[in-house]
CSV table of C-alpha atoms in Angstrom, one decimal:
chain,number,residue,atom,x,y,z
A,60,MET,CA,4.2,38.5,-47.9
A,61,GLY,CA,6.2,35.7,-46.3
A,62,VAL,CA,4.7,33.6,-43.4
A,63,MET,CA,6.6,34.0,-40.1
A,64,THR,CA,7.7,30.7,-38.6
A,65,THR,CA,9.3,29.9,-35.3
A,66,SER,CA,11.5,27.0,-34.3
A,67,PRO,CA,11.4,25.6,-30.7
A,68,ASN,CA,14.4,27.8,-29.8
A,69,SER,CA,13.2,31.0,-31.5
A,70,ALA,CA,11.8,33.9,-29.5
A,71,VAL,CA,8.0,34.2,-29.2
A,72,PRO,CA,6.6,37.7,-29.8
A,73,ASP,CA,5.7,39.6,-26.6
A,74,SER,CA,1.9,39.7,-27.4
A,75,ALA,CA,1.8,35.9,-27.9
A,76,GLU,CA,3.8,35.4,-24.7
A,77,HIS,CA,1.5,37.7,-22.8
A,78,ALA,CA,-1.6,35.9,-24.1
A,79,ARG,CA,-0.1,32.5,-23.3
A,80,SER,CA,0.7,33.7,-19.8
A,81,ARG,CA,-2.9,35.0,-19.2
A,82,THR,CA,-4.3,31.7,-20.5
A,83,SER,CA,-2.1,29.7,-18.2
A,84,GLU,CA,-3.1,31.8,-15.2
A,85,ALA,CA,-6.7,31.4,-16.1
A,86,VAL,CA,-6.3,27.6,-16.3
A,87,ALA,CA,-4.4,27.5,-13.0
A,88,ALA,CA,-7.1,29.6,-11.3
A,89,ARG,CA,-9.9,27.4,-12.6
A,90,SER,CA,-8.0,24.3,-11.4
A,91,ASP,CA,-7.4,25.8,-8.0
A,92,ARG,CA,-11.1,26.7,-7.7
A,93,THR,CA,-12.1,23.2,-8.9
A,94,ALA,CA,-9.8,21.6,-6.4
A,95,LYS,CA,-11.1,23.8,-3.6
A,96,HIS,CA,-14.7,23.1,-4.6
A,97,ASP,CA,-14.0,19.3,-4.7
A,98,GLU,CA,-12.3,19.4,-1.4
A,99,SER,CA,-15.2,21.4,0.1
A,100,GLU,CA,-17.7,19.0,-1.3
A,101,THR,CA,-15.8,16.0,0.0
A,102,ARG,CA,-15.5,17.5,3.4
A,103,ARG,CA,-19.2,18.4,3.5
A,104,VAL,CA,-20.1,14.8,2.7
A,105,SER,CA,-18.2,13.5,5.7
A,106,GLU,CA,-19.5,16.2,8.0
A,107,ARG,CA,-23.1,15.7,6.8
A,108,ARG,CA,-22.9,12.0,7.5
A,109,ALA,CA,-21.5,12.7,11.0
A,110,GLU,CA,-24.2,15.3,11.7
A,111,GLN,CA,-26.9,12.7,10.7
A,112,GLU,CA,-25.7,10.6,13.5
A,113,GLY,CA,-25.6,13.5,15.9
A,114,ARG,CA,-21.8,13.4,16.0
A,115,THR,CA,-18.9,15.5,15.0
A,116,GLN,CA,-16.2,14.7,12.4
A,117,VAL,CA,-12.7,15.2,13.8
A,118,ARG,CA,-10.0,15.4,11.2
A,119,PRO,CA,-6.6,13.9,11.8
A,120,THR,CA,-3.7,16.2,12.9
A,121,ALA,CA,-0.4,15.4,14.4
A,122,GLU,CA,-0.4,16.8,18.0
A,123,GLY,CA,2.6,17.3,20.1
A,124,TRP,CA,4.9,17.0,17.1
A,125,THR,CA,5.2,18.3,13.6
A,126,GLN,CA,4.7,15.9,10.6
A,127,ALA,CA,7.5,16.1,8.0
A,128,MET,CA,6.0,17.3,4.8
A,129,ALA,CA,7.1,16.6,1.2
A,130,PRO,CA,7.6,19.4,-1.4
A,131,ASP,CA,4.1,18.6,-2.8
A,132,GLY,CA,2.6,19.6,0.6
A,133,ARG,CA,1.7,16.0,1.5
A,134,PRO,CA,3.1,14.1,4.5
A,135,LYS,CA,6.5,12.8,3.7
A,136,LEU,CA,6.9,9.1,3.0
A,137,GLU,CA,10.3,7.3,3.4
A,138,PHE,CA,10.7,3.9,1.8
A,139,LYS,CA,14.5,3.8,2.0
A,140,SER,CA,17.1,4.2,4.7
A,141,LYS,CA,18.9,7.5,5.0
A,142,PRO,CA,22.0,7.8,2.8
A,143,ARG,CA,25.3,6.4,4.1
A,144,VAL,CA,23.5,4.3,6.8
A,145,SER,CA,25.5,1.1,7.5
A,146,GLN,CA,24.2,-2.3,8.3
A,147,PRO,CA,25.5,-4.5,11.1
A,148,PRO,CA,28.2,-7.2,10.5
A,149,VAL,CA,26.9,-10.5,9.1
A,150,HIS,CA,25.6,-12.8,11.8
A,151,LEU,CA,25.0,-16.5,11.8
A,152,ALA,CA,21.2,-15.8,11.7
A,153,ASP,CA,21.6,-13.9,8.4
A,154,LEU,CA,22.9,-17.1,6.8
A,155,SER,CA,21.4,-20.4,5.7
A,156,LEU,CA,22.9,-23.5,7.2
A,157,ALA,CA,24.9,-24.1,3.9
A,158,GLU,CA,26.2,-20.5,4.0
A,159,ARG,CA,27.3,-21.0,7.7
A,160,GLN,CA,29.1,-24.2,6.7
A,161,ALA,CA,30.9,-22.4,3.9
A,162,LYS,CA,32.0,-19.6,6.2
A,163,LEU,CA,33.4,-22.0,8.8
A,164,LYS,CA,35.4,-23.8,6.0
A,165,GLU,CA,36.9,-20.4,5.2
A,166,LEU,CA,38.0,-20.3,8.9
A,167,GLY,CA,39.6,-23.7,8.6
A,168,LEU,CA,37.0,-25.6,10.5
A,169,PRO,CA,34.9,-28.6,9.5
A,170,ALA,CA,31.4,-27.9,8.3
A,171,PHE,CA,29.7,-29.8,11.1
A,172,ARG,CA,30.7,-27.0,13.5
A,173,ALA,CA,28.0,-24.9,11.8
A,174,LYS,CA,25.3,-27.1,13.1
A,175,GLN,CA,26.8,-27.0,16.6
A,176,LEU,CA,26.8,-23.2,16.6
A,177,SER,CA,23.3,-23.1,15.3
A,178,VAL,CA,22.1,-25.4,18.1
A,179,HIS,CA,23.7,-23.1,20.7
A,180,TYR,CA,22.0,-20.0,19.2
A,181,PHE,CA,18.6,-21.2,18.1
A,182,GLN,CA,17.9,-23.8,20.7
A,183,HIS,CA,20.0,-22.9,23.7
A,184,TYR,CA,19.7,-19.1,23.1
A,185,THR,CA,23.3,-18.4,23.9
A,186,THR,CA,26.3,-16.8,22.4
A,187,ASP,CA,28.5,-17.3,25.5
A,188,PRO,CA,31.7,-19.2,24.4
A,189,GLU,CA,32.0,-20.7,28.0
A,190,ARG,CA,28.8,-22.6,27.4
A,191,MET,CA,29.9,-24.2,24.1
A,192,SER,CA,31.7,-27.2,25.6
A,193,ASP,CA,31.4,-29.2,22.4
A,194,LEU,CA,33.6,-26.7,20.5
A,195,PRO,CA,37.5,-26.6,20.6
A,196,LYS,CA,38.3,-24.5,23.7
A,197,GLU,CA,41.1,-22.7,22.0
A,198,ARG,CA,38.8,-21.5,19.1
A,199,ARG,CA,35.6,-20.8,20.9
A,200,ALA,CA,36.2,-17.1,21.4
A,201,GLU,CA,37.3,-16.7,17.7
A,202,LEU,CA,34.1,-18.6,16.5
A,203,VAL,CA,31.8,-16.4,18.6
A,204,GLU,CA,33.5,-13.2,17.3
A,205,ALA,CA,33.2,-14.4,13.7
A,206,MET,CA,29.6,-15.8,13.8
A,207,PHE,CA,27.9,-13.8,16.6
A,208,PRO,CA,28.7,-10.1,16.3
A,209,PRO,CA,26.7,-8.2,19.0
A,210,LEU,CA,23.4,-7.1,17.7
A,211,LEU,CA,21.0,-6.1,20.4
A,212,THR,CA,22.0,-4.8,23.8
A,213,GLU,CA,19.3,-4.5,26.4
A,214,VAL,CA,18.9,-0.9,27.6
A,215,LYS,CA,15.7,-1.1,29.7
A,216,ARG,CA,13.0,-3.6,30.5
A,217,LEU,CA,9.6,-2.6,31.7
A,218,THR,CA,7.2,-5.3,33.1
A,219,THR,CA,3.5,-5.0,33.8
A,220,ASP,CA,2.3,-5.5,37.4
A,221,ASN,CA,1.2,-9.1,36.9
A,222,GLY,CA,4.4,-9.9,35.0
A,223,ASP,CA,2.8,-11.3,31.8
A,224,THR,CA,3.9,-8.5,29.5
A,225,ILE,CA,7.5,-7.2,29.1
A,226,LYS,CA,8.6,-4.3,26.9
A,227,PHE,CA,12.3,-4.3,25.9
A,228,LEU,CA,14.3,-1.3,24.8
A,229,TRP,CA,17.3,-2.5,22.7
A,230,ARG,CA,20.3,-0.5,21.5
A,231,LEU,CA,21.7,-1.7,18.1
A,232,PHE,CA,25.3,-1.7,17.0
A,233,ASP,CA,25.1,1.9,15.6
A,234,GLY,CA,23.3,3.3,18.6
A,235,SER,CA,19.8,3.1,17.1
A,236,LEU,CA,17.0,2.2,19.6
A,237,VAL,CA,14.2,-0.2,18.9
A,238,GLU,CA,11.6,-1.9,21.1
A,239,SER,CA,9.8,-5.3,21.2
A,240,VAL,CA,7.0,-6.5,23.4
A,241,LEU,CA,6.7,-10.0,24.9
A,242,MET,CA,3.2,-11.2,26.0
A,243,ARG,CA,2.0,-14.4,27.6
A,244,TYR,CA,-1.5,-15.6,26.8
A,245,PRO,CA,-3.1,-18.9,27.8
A,246,GLY,CA,-1.3,-21.6,25.8
A,247,ARG,CA,1.0,-19.3,23.7
A,248,VAL,CA,3.6,-16.6,24.0
A,249,THR,CA,3.6,-13.7,21.5
A,250,LEU,CA,6.4,-11.4,20.6
A,251,CYS,CA,5.7,-8.1,18.8
A,252,VAL,CA,8.9,-7.5,16.8
A,253,SER,CA,10.3,-4.4,15.2
A,254,SER,CA,11.6,-4.4,11.6
A,255,GLN,CA,12.9,-0.9,11.1
A,256,CYS,CA,14.7,1.7,13.2
A,257,GLY,CA,11.8,4.3,13.3
A,258,CYS,CA,9.3,4.3,10.5
A,259,GLY,CA,8.8,6.3,7.3
A,260,MET,CA,5.0,6.0,6.9
A,261,ASN,CA,4.4,9.2,9.0
A,262,CYS,CA,1.0,8.3,10.4
A,263,PRO,CA,-0.1,11.2,12.6
A,264,PHE,CA,-1.4,9.0,15.5
A,265,CYS,CA,1.6,6.7,15.9
A,266,ALA,CA,4.5,7.5,18.2
A,267,THR,CA,6.9,5.4,16.2
A,268,GLY,CA,6.6,7.5,13.1
A,269,GLN,CA,7.4,10.8,14.8
A,270,ALA,CA,11.2,10.5,14.3
A,271,GLY,CA,11.0,9.2,10.7
A,272,LEU,CA,13.0,6.3,9.3
A,273,THR,CA,16.7,5.8,10.2
A,274,ARG,CA,17.4,2.5,8.6
A,275,ASN,CA,16.1,-1.0,7.9
A,276,MET,CA,17.0,-3.7,10.5
A,277,SER,CA,18.9,-6.8,9.3
A,278,ALA,CA,17.3,-10.2,9.3
A,279,ALA,CA,19.5,-11.2,12.3
A,280,GLU,CA,18.5,-8.1,14.3
A,281,ILE,CA,14.9,-9.1,13.8
A,282,LEU,CA,15.6,-12.7,14.8
A,283,ASP,CA,17.8,-11.7,17.8
A,284,GLN,CA,14.7,-10.2,19.4
A,285,ILE,CA,13.1,-13.6,19.5
A,286,VAL,CA,16.3,-15.4,20.7
A,287,GLN,CA,16.8,-13.0,23.5
A,288,ALA,CA,13.1,-13.2,24.4
A,289,ASN,CA,13.4,-17.0,24.5
A,290,ARG,CA,16.4,-16.6,26.9
A,291,VAL,CA,14.3,-14.4,29.2
A,292,ILE,CA,11.5,-16.9,29.2
A,293,ALA,CA,13.9,-19.8,29.9
A,294,GLU,CA,15.3,-17.9,32.9
A,295,GLY,CA,11.8,-17.4,34.3
A,296,GLY,CA,11.5,-13.7,33.5
A,297,LEU,CA,8.0,-13.9,32.0
A,298,LYS,CA,5.3,-14.6,34.5
A,299,GLY,CA,1.9,-16.2,34.1
A,300,GLY,CA,0.4,-19.3,35.6
A,301,ARG,CA,-0.4,-22.6,33.8
A,302,ARG,CA,-3.9,-23.3,32.8
A,303,ASP,CA,-5.9,-26.1,34.4
A,304,GLY,CA,-5.6,-29.1,32.2
A,305,GLY,CA,-3.1,-27.4,29.9
A,306,HIS,CA,0.2,-25.8,29.8
A,307,ASP,CA,1.9,-22.6,28.7
A,308,ALA,CA,4.8,-22.6,26.2
A,309,GLU,CA,8.2,-21.8,27.5
A,310,ARG,CA,9.4,-20.1,24.3
A,311,VAL,CA,8.0,-17.7,21.8
A,312,THR,CA,5.3,-19.4,19.8
A,313,ASN,CA,3.7,-16.5,17.9
A,314,ILE,CA,5.3,-13.5,16.1
A,315,VAL,CA,3.5,-10.3,15.1
A,316,PHE,CA,5.4,-7.8,12.9
A,317,MET,CA,3.6,-4.9,14.5
A,318,GLY,CA,6.5,-3.3,16.3
A,319,MET,CA,8.5,-0.4,15.0
A,320,GLY,CA,8.6,0.1,11.3
A,321,GLU,CA,6.7,-0.9,8.2
A,322,PRO,CA,7.6,-4.6,7.5
A,323,LEU,CA,6.9,-4.6,3.8
A,324,ALA,CA,9.2,-1.5,3.3
A,325,ASN,CA,12.0,-3.8,4.5
A,326,TYR,CA,10.8,-6.7,2.4
A,327,LYS,CA,13.9,-8.7,1.7
A,328,ARG,CA,15.2,-8.8,5.2
A,329,VAL,CA,11.8,-9.4,6.8
A,330,MET,CA,11.3,-12.4,4.5
A,331,THR,CA,14.8,-13.8,5.3
A,332,ALA,CA,13.9,-13.5,9.0
A,333,VAL,CA,10.5,-15.3,8.3
A,334,HIS,CA,12.3,-18.1,6.5
A,335,ARG,CA,14.7,-18.5,9.4
A,336,MET,CA,11.8,-18.5,11.9
A,337,ILE,CA,10.1,-21.4,10.2
A,338,ASP,CA,13.3,-23.4,9.2
A,339,ASP,CA,13.6,-26.6,11.1
A,340,ALA,CA,16.0,-26.5,14.0
A,341,PRO,CA,18.9,-26.0,14.1
A,342,GLU,CA,18.9,-24.1,10.8
A,343,GLY,CA,16.2,-21.9,12.3
A,344,LEU,CA,13.7,-21.7,15.1
A,345,GLY,CA,11.3,-24.3,13.9
A,346,MET,CA,8.2,-22.1,14.3
A,347,SER,CA,4.8,-22.5,12.6
A,348,ALA,CA,4.3,-20.2,9.7
A,349,ARG,CA,0.6,-19.9,10.6
A,350,ASN,CA,1.7,-18.3,13.9
A,351,ILE,CA,3.5,-15.5,12.2
A,352,THR,CA,1.6,-12.3,11.3
A,353,VAL,CA,3.0,-9.6,8.9
A,354,SER,CA,1.2,-6.3,9.1
A,355,THR,CA,1.3,-3.4,6.7
A,356,VAL,CA,-0.4,0.0,6.2
A,357,GLY,CA,-1.0,-0.8,2.6
A,358,LEU,CA,2.1,-1.2,0.3
A,359,VAL,CA,0.1,-2.8,-2.5
A,360,PRO,CA,2.9,-4.2,-4.7
A,361,ALA,CA,4.6,-5.7,-1.7
A,362,ILE,CA,1.3,-7.3,-0.5
A,363,ASN,CA,1.0,-9.0,-3.9
A,364,LYS,CA,4.6,-10.1,-3.8
A,365,LEU,CA,4.0,-11.6,-0.3
A,366,ALA,CA,1.0,-13.5,-1.6
A,367,ALA,CA,3.2,-15.2,-4.2
A,368,GLU,CA,5.7,-16.4,-1.6
A,369,ASP,CA,3.8,-19.6,-0.9
A,370,ILE,CA,4.3,-19.3,2.9
A,371,PRO,CA,1.1,-19.7,5.0
A,372,ILE,CA,1.7,-16.7,7.3
A,373,THR,CA,-1.1,-14.5,8.5
A,374,PHE,CA,-1.5,-11.2,6.7
A,375,ALA,CA,-2.9,-8.1,8.4
A,376,LEU,CA,-3.9,-4.8,6.7
A,377,SER,CA,-3.9,-1.8,9.0
A,378,LEU,CA,-6.8,0.0,7.3
A,379,HIS,CA,-8.2,2.4,10.0
A,380,ALA,CA,-10.6,4.0,7.6
A,381,PRO,CA,-12.8,2.7,4.7
A,382,ASP,CA,-12.9,6.0,2.8
A,383,ASP,CA,-10.2,7.8,1.0
A,384,GLU,CA,-11.2,11.2,2.3
A,385,LEU,CA,-10.1,10.2,5.8
A,386,ARG,CA,-7.5,7.6,5.1
A,387,ASP,CA,-5.5,10.0,2.9
A,388,GLU,CA,-4.8,12.0,6.1
A,389,LEU,CA,-4.8,9.2,8.6
A,390,ILE,CA,-2.5,6.8,6.6
A,391,PRO,CA,-0.4,9.0,4.3
A,392,VAL,CA,0.7,6.0,2.1
A,393,ASN,CA,-3.0,6.1,0.9
A,394,SER,CA,-1.8,8.9,-1.4
A,395,ARG,CA,0.1,6.2,-3.3
A,396,TRP,CA,-2.3,3.3,-3.1
A,397,LYS,CA,-6.0,4.0,-2.3
A,398,THR,CA,-8.3,2.2,0.1
A,399,ASP,CA,-9.9,0.0,-2.5
A,400,GLU,CA,-6.5,-0.9,-4.0
A,401,ALA,CA,-5.3,-2.0,-0.5
A,402,ILE,CA,-8.4,-4.1,0.1
A,403,ASP,CA,-8.1,-5.6,-3.4
A,404,ALA,CA,-4.5,-6.6,-2.6
A,405,ALA,CA,-5.6,-8.1,0.8
A,406,TYR,CA,-8.4,-10.1,-1.0
A,407,ASN,CA,-5.8,-11.3,-3.6
A,408,TYR,CA,-3.7,-12.5,-0.7
A,409,TYR,CA,-6.7,-14.6,0.5
A,410,ARG,CA,-7.4,-16.0,-3.0
A,411,THR,CA,-3.8,-16.9,-3.6
A,412,THR,CA,-3.0,-18.4,-0.2
A,413,GLY,CA,-6.4,-19.5,1.2
A,414,ARG,CA,-5.4,-17.7,4.4
A,415,ARG,CA,-8.0,-15.5,6.0
A,416,VAL,CA,-6.9,-11.9,6.2
A,417,SER,CA,-7.1,-9.6,9.3
A,418,ILE,CA,-8.2,-6.0,9.0
A,419,GLU,CA,-6.8,-3.8,11.8
A,420,TYR,CA,-8.9,-0.8,12.7
A,421,ALA,CA,-7.8,1.5,15.5
A,422,LEU,CA,-11.0,3.1,16.8
A,423,ILE,CA,-10.5,6.9,17.4
A,424,LYS,CA,-13.2,9.0,19.0
A,425,ASP,CA,-15.2,11.1,16.5
A,426,MET,CA,-12.6,10.5,13.8
A,427,ASN,CA,-13.1,7.1,12.3
A,428,ASP,CA,-15.6,5.4,14.6
A,429,HIS,CA,-18.9,6.6,13.0
A,430,ALA,CA,-21.6,4.1,12.3
A,431,TRP,CA,-21.7,4.9,8.6
A,432,ARG,CA,-18.0,4.0,8.4
A,433,ALA,CA,-18.7,0.6,9.9
A,434,ASP,CA,-21.4,0.1,7.3
A,435,LEU,CA,-19.1,1.3,4.5
A,436,LEU,CA,-16.3,-1.0,5.7
A,437,ALA,CA,-18.8,-4.0,5.8
A,438,LYS,CA,-20.1,-3.1,2.3
A,439,LYS,CA,-16.6,-3.0,0.8
A,440,LEU,CA,-15.4,-6.2,2.4
A,441,ASN,CA,-18.6,-8.1,1.5
A,442,ALA,CA,-18.4,-6.9,-2.1
A,443,ARG,CA,-15.3,-9.1,-2.5
A,444,GLY,CA,-16.9,-12.2,-1.0
A,445,ARG,CA,-17.7,-13.8,2.3
A,446,GLY,CA,-15.5,-15.7,4.7
A,447,TRP,CA,-12.2,-14.2,3.6
A,448,VAL,CA,-11.6,-11.6,6.2
A,449,HIS,CA,-11.7,-10.9,10.0
A,450,VAL,CA,-11.8,-7.4,11.5
A,451,ASN,CA,-9.9,-6.5,14.6
A,452,PRO,CA,-11.1,-3.1,16.0
A,453,ILE,CA,-8.4,-1.8,18.4
A,454,PRO,CA,-9.1,0.9,21.1
A,455,LEU,CA,-6.7,3.7,20.4
A,456,ASN,CA,-3.7,3.8,22.6
A,457,PRO,CA,-2.9,7.5,23.3
A,458,THR,CA,0.6,8.7,22.7
A,459,PRO,CA,2.6,11.4,24.6
A,460,GLY,CA,1.4,14.9,23.6
A,461,SER,CA,-1.7,13.7,21.8
A,462,VAL,CA,-5.3,14.5,22.8
A,463,TRP,CA,-6.7,11.8,20.6
A,464,THR,CA,-8.7,9.3,22.6
A,465,SER,CA,-10.3,5.9,22.1
A,466,SER,CA,-13.9,5.6,21.2
A,467,GLU,CA,-16.6,5.5,23.9
A,468,PRO,CA,-17.7,2.0,24.9
A,469,ASP,CA,-21.2,2.4,23.4
A,470,VAL,CA,-19.8,3.7,20.2
A,471,THR,CA,-17.3,0.8,20.1
A,472,ASP,CA,-20.1,-1.7,20.7
A,473,GLU,CA,-22.2,-0.2,17.9
A,474,PHE,CA,-19.3,-0.2,15.4
A,475,ILE,CA,-18.6,-3.9,16.2
A,476,ASN,CA,-22.3,-4.9,16.1
A,477,ARG,CA,-22.8,-3.3,12.7
A,478,LEU,CA,-20.0,-5.3,11.3
A,479,ILE,CA,-21.2,-8.5,12.9
A,480,ASP,CA,-24.8,-7.8,11.7
A,481,ALA,CA,-23.4,-7.5,8.2
A,482,GLY,CA,-21.8,-10.9,8.5
A,483,ILE,CA,-18.2,-9.7,9.1
A,484,PRO,CA,-16.4,-11.8,11.8
A,485,THR,CA,-15.2,-9.1,14.3
A,486,THR,CA,-13.2,-9.3,17.5
A,487,LEU,CA,-12.2,-6.4,19.7
A,488,ARG,CA,-8.4,-6.6,20.1
A,489,ASP,CA,-7.1,-7.2,23.6
A,490,THR,CA,-4.5,-4.4,24.0
A,491,ARG,CA,-1.6,-5.4,26.3
A,492,GLY,CA,1.0,-3.2,27.9
A,493,LYS,CA,-0.7,0.2,28.1
A,494,GLU,CA,0.8,0.9,31.5
A,495,ILE,CA,4.3,0.4,30.1
A,496,ASP,CA,3.6,2.2,26.8
A,497,GLY,CA,4.0,-1.2,25.1
A,498,ALA,CA,0.6,-1.3,23.2
A,499,CYS,CA,-0.1,-0.8,19.6
A,500,GLY,CA,1.1,2.6,18.3
A,501,GLN,CA,3.0,3.4,21.5
A,502,LEU,CA,6.5,2.2,20.7
A,503,ALA,CA,8.8,5.2,20.5
A,504,ALA,CA,12.1,3.7,21.7
A,505,ALA,CA,12.6,6.5,24.3
A,506,GLU,CA,15.2,6.2,27.0
């Protein structure tokens, strides 16, 4: 009797197919039971720890809006702009000084005009041709049109009662809306800048992520937020008295990439903007790299890339939970790079640059503010060494439609004290601009 053989394309007998189907179903059922068991066990661990503290464990959920979900059932992550989204025309701020000189030569003008235009923009904060008296009068309008295409148009300005914090709503060339927040502190002026139109990280507690990602902002759009803020300061639009024995800066001195968007998802343009911020005037703004903070929810490959840039900027990791069980739901990108991977990348940034890292931690009532989580956070940070990190707990800023609230004062104190007792430098963040929806997590660019 001959032996029956089958090729990859030949038919399988019905009985064999049936047996294979039953086996597959059994494997799938076991996997499903195992997954449910594992999920149940994980959930019980979290709830049991909360119960031991006499607390409840609230799980993250988007409230007042619906999170976009991917086909795999997880919150959708968007790392790239939507298809067919255009970028703004090239602006002087997109170019290095040499590139500006080359462009002016193409227009039939001498290269030194590039420096003059740069002084007007980066030092005088103007693109008004009538104020450029050192340029040929008959060509001023042409030069402005070629080198300064309109980027940000102010739509609305909200100011706190004491005038030391301003939130700007900007309309971009394509109609997209973004926001930035200007804050005066004793001896410094900080601007919180946006780097994307919307955000694709889909965190359920953040107003910015509710609309998803429209597109990346250009380097010049990022920089124009600073130049326009400097103009407002020069015109006396930002209040705040001078200190005894000191003075307050009359321009932006500090930048935090904590506005709309995930900065490291727009890596190339953000780094071009950073270079232009620290370039000596008039090529750039002449700012100190140490006064620039780039924040991320944990894009690990980009964190490692940032560490290799050899620029002494401050790096901040928005952690918000030390355990994967919670962080998977609180920060959806944790499904790509887990908590320990993100902390490892932050530690690598410190080892590579020598710059102390900031850990941002929004304290949310009964969700991530349990004492055991403070202990776990301290344990994980100390396991990688001492003196490399500083934790900034942030009282949650409620967003429209959300019932999430900030931690109670005594819970906040205990969380901070546990970190300090474990040797972790910790400072409660001063949240500015709540009354104008300009604080962390509140930027939604609504008219």
